[in-house]
Amino acid sequence: MNQVFFIIGVSGSGKSTVGKLLSKQMNIPFFDGDDFHPEENIKKMSNGIPLADDDRHGWLLTLNELAKKQLENRSCVIVCSALKQKYRELLSAGFEKNTKWIHLSGSFEKVFERMNNREGHFMSSDLLKSQIDTLEEPEHAITIDIQLTPEEIVKKIKNEMLDKSEFGLLGLGVMGKSLCRNLANNGFKISMYNRHVEGLEENVALDFKNEYQELSSVLQFDKLEDFVNSIQKPRKIMLMVNAGKTVDIVIDDLLSHLYEGDILIDGGNSNYINTKERFNNLKKKNIHFIGTGVSGGEEGALKGPSIMPSGDLEAYKKVQPFLETIAAKDENNLPCCTYVGPEGSGHFVKMVHNGIEYAEMQLLAEVFSILSATGKNPGEIADVLETWKNEADSYLLNITINILQKKEDNDWLINKILDKAENKGTGNWAAKTSAELGIPSTLIASSLFARYLSFYKEERLKISNLLDNETDYNLNLTSEELLKAYQFARIINHYQGFNLMSEASKAYSWNLNLSEIARIWTNGCIIRSDLMTELVTVLKESENLISFSKITEIIKKIRPSANKVVSQCVLNNIPAPCLSEAVNFLNGLSTTNSSANLIQAQRDYFGAHHYQRLDDETGQYYHTKW
Amino acid sequence: MNQVFFIIGVSGSGKSTVGKLLSKQMNIPFFDGDDFHPEENIKKMSNGIPLADDDRHGWLLTLNELAKKQLENRSCVIVCSALKQKYRELLSAGFEKNTKWIHLSGSFEKVFERMNNREGHFMSSDLLKSQIDTLEEPEHAITIDIQLTPEEIVKKIKNEMLDKSEFGLLGLGVMGKSLCRNLANNGFKISMYNRHVEGLEENVALDFKNEYQELSSVLQFDKLEDFVNSIQKPRKIMLMVNAGKTVDIVIDDLLSHLYEGDILIDGGNSNYINTKERFNNLKKKNIHFIGTGVSGGEEGALKGPSIMPSGDLEAYKKVQPFLETIAAKDENNLPCCTYVGPEGSGHFVKMVHNGIEYAEMQLLAEVFSILSATGKNPGEIADVLETWKNEADSYLLNITINILQKKEDNDWLINKILDKAENKGTGNWAAKTSAELGIPSTLIASSLFARYLSFYKEERLKISNLLDNETDYNLNLTSEELLKAYQFARIINHYQGFNLMSEASKAYSWNLNLSEIARIWTNGCIIRSDLMTELVTVLKESENLISFSKITEIIKKIRPSANKVVSQCVLNNIPAPCLSEAVNFLNGLSTTNSSANLIQAQRDYFGAHHYQRLDDETGQYYHTKW
């Protein structure tokens, strides 16, 4: 990847000498910023009038253009004092991730001495003082002391910036590997690491590097210390290891090799509570911790996943160029990656993503059951679903069609797959979290329990036999009605998912931007869909999907079909827990006077728990001697 | 409470002297066991033939009868060597909790010396040795060294057994107070304690004692150390404090005053995971910890709750007489209290009890909604429910009828109660635990979420308005059909509850006896019902309710009504999440080929998670390149 090396610092810090030497050794062009001043500026300077920020503006844009032009074909060195952050922002605008800042720094005395030792040069101490006062320490730069000789300085620059990687990735499982290739394909210089386990995991990183052309300049390791030392400071290291204890073990192992200011990114499906704890523990050691959801599976990770980072905003900014570059792009070509919020919020949001995903998958499974009960075979069902794309397109709908069309020998493959649905924890956490926070995420719970129930296969066979279950279905349903019921349940599912995030955002003061979260879910992730794209706009207006007028109108139109489908399933003994729960949920959510008053009365009756009254708005509690 | 003081120990330990002195000081009769031997025994002994166990049998029964007779009117002292445990069991059979064992104990040398110093006595060292060999150390006795003088020994007995309490209760909230009165009403000598909090909780124990006649001989405290020291060793102290941190704080405070072997009983609704941890921590300190579920509310605690203790069986045996005495009695007059199993199992079982309770309450609330939708007022609904008692009697049905009949001014009180159902944690834990353990407890989750949803009152009003919800119901239902649907859902609810315990029992190796758990829930607790009484028998035969033939037949008969009720609710926008879930659950549980195969295919498609096949019974995993 081509890069611009900006050598910056106060006058007299030796920028030109170092810049020229670096350009020579790297065989790339050298430019002195001062040579590009417009005539007015030269005139002012020669008359001893200091340049104002306005004077500099055009000049900085010229240098920015120069750099851009160079980047098209090669790297280059540009020397320019660039004392203020806003100058540096102008200089690098549009190619931030291809920019390297090298700041030559020294004490007043040292610079003053150097300056006035140079033949034909004289600098007033006032001017130097004013420059030092103006200097805003650059954050993203490598800072080098000018006590060193120019040769030593150049050696250090090359060592830090050229030989070292910009980004490290630890853990080369399915997702880790895909992310490495994605980073390398985007021109980042990376180091990658996989542990060495005798007989089980040997030379994983090396073998992987040799497998793919795009990894040829990647540095690979199976020794942790070497891996960490191969990365520029502050280190940016992404962990792609199994959630749980492994993350803690890896962090512990890493700690002795890290420096203050280094940044760890956990890209696994960690529990957000653990992420909060790790964030706080590492903060005490001045190590930044970015908990990041990554969705898209193997293919998404390779071609562009949806990324949900959280943690300190300042630390995030340092990894932002990497994450945004490798992320999927939305319909406006913006990255499907956004700063979600503080500490564990990124993993929380990913957990909810997966909860929504569980329900979306279960709804398709129920649709499949119902269409099967109407006598259709998988191929015919795929044909029906194909017609749904106009109104309900989504990644999951598409892969479902592909799955149902897949044949093996003369039968559909789906008919040969064992009907026990497994899970890996995030759906479970989502259900538990909503129970914990007091939020009714009934579709997530329903889908989770449907998976659990599928595991009772023996019991199912036994009980089906005992109950003489009918298999002669008498279903009075059109495909159009089923589509409406499916869409209805999906709206409820998305309502519940965003509601869970909204409530958690309040509970944890995360200040989540729901529309922005919907936006980064419009591509790259498993639950991308036309509905999600619509929600980006909806959620800008209202955190409550259902009361958004356009959606309210849709619900009114499709609700009767949802009711009909569910009642038909119930009368025919066809399990449709998630569709049923969607209908029941909206019925509950639109009940003005619910029978919860009876529950309060019962609690007061046997447990003296007291109750509130409709006719006392103060919220006072009452007890009755029943 | 009258008591029998058995003074026991080998010949020559001074039993008669001590027994006579004690009887004199307490002004109660004294009996020497040896005086009650039948003629055959006396003959044998005078011929130097040692008595066999068979010879002793009748004699021990005679002493047992003697003690029983005395207990009717007074306490007494009986002296008898009673060297074996089985002798002691015979002696105290039928009045174990009125028995005090005092074991006079000394070294061989000491006894031998005492014996042969007595005028007119001679004992061979062989006989003494054989007695010492025969002696089985009594566990439940107070053991006193015969080095002390008889006066000192009697003082010690009185101090330990008469002035000190048998049982301590800490925490005088609603439940703690009721349990104290229950213990006192049953004649136990207890100490009770409530903390002193300036201005908030002052003289709680004293005021409580003065309020009730039955507490006149109870010792009351607000200093922890005095409270603990007022209780006989090993101390038996029941904690009735708020679940959570308070329990740990109280245990910490207690620890410095406890001795090894003391027994703490946590009777609050603690989380079973915490109970397991506390059990293990206290075990290291040789303090026993009994985690105990207590159900029945204020009234149950007073008149007889259902009690679910767990922990070390040996420690349990020491508190068993107290817990069994204060517990409710089942239809065979057996206590509704049983040893549940190791460590946290008692609190686990109580958590499931409350989970079942949540669903039973929610089902009644749904029945109330449905009957309201048919146009009936609370009084008329109570009349309908009254007719259900024949087929579905339960404590909760009864209190629901009472609640619905309650009027205030000219309206039913239920109409004035705010419809936001609160909760205190156990339902939440039950739902989370079933998610954690991978067990589909859908009715518990449904009921919990229904309570959560009821809290969205403002949202409900808003959305009801937006959706123009119909209030003109078109329900085609009979009360008989509704009763069948209710019974159907209750069977599913109990199936799920007992299944949750059965699976936890396997996961934690608790070896729970489900029939026995059902038995202790037939009285005293909130979910007592005719159904529960039936389940005691059913669960002896089968851990799976649904496949028990009698219940299978009932399900077949009532399932169509359940389906009809749910479909009618769905078509009328009446929320019935728990009834719906019951129907969906049985549909899922009786599905031979579920659509979980599609979910496995989707997981393999986007996440390469692999799947198993119907045509490969080895369980091998496959991956398809979709």
XYZ file of C-alpha atoms in Angstrom, chain A residues 3-8 13-26 28 30 76-79 99-105 141-146 148-166 189 230-233:
63
model
C 1.913 5.859 1.879
C 2.726 9.490 2.551
C 5.361 10.041 5.206
C 4.825 13.479 6.695
C 7.904 14.595 8.648
C 6.696 17.272 11.035
C 14.185 20.159 14.261
C 15.987 18.746 11.235
C 12.972 17.743 9.166
C 14.558 18.298 5.743
C 17.734 16.374 6.561
C 15.784 13.420 7.861
C 13.213 13.597 5.057
C 15.830 13.604 2.329
C 17.701 10.705 3.880
C 14.503 8.688 4.235
C 13.495 9.420 0.632
C 16.911 8.356 -0.588
C 16.967 5.123 1.376
C 13.416 4.222 0.326
C 10.701 7.570 -3.168
C 10.942 14.004 -1.389
C 6.519 9.847 -0.939
C 8.038 11.958 1.823
C 6.646 15.425 2.559
C 8.247 17.777 5.065
C -0.742 8.531 6.139
C 2.227 8.168 8.500
C 3.174 10.998 10.818
C 6.764 11.293 12.023
C 7.248 13.945 14.620
C 10.835 15.158 15.282
C 10.852 16.462 18.798
C 2.511 10.015 15.158
C 5.701 8.246 15.957
C 7.701 10.747 17.969
C 11.514 10.662 17.707
C 14.014 12.566 19.791
C 16.359 14.786 17.731
C 19.717 10.975 17.625
C 21.725 11.367 14.426
C 19.738 11.582 11.169
C 20.909 8.064 10.310
C 19.649 6.723 13.607
C 16.380 8.576 13.175
C 15.785 7.109 9.722
C 16.662 3.669 10.967
C 14.111 4.036 13.733
C 11.431 5.244 11.333
C 12.006 2.305 9.050
C 12.074 -0.080 11.948
C 8.836 1.220 13.417
C 6.917 1.962 10.275
C 8.160 -0.196 7.515
C 9.294 -3.433 9.025
C 6.536 -3.451 11.609
C 2.906 -4.243 10.954
C 0.060 -1.839 11.416
C 0.365 -4.568 6.632
C 6.210 -7.077 15.221
C 3.410 -4.532 15.517
C 3.772 -0.739 15.560
C 2.993 1.087 18.778
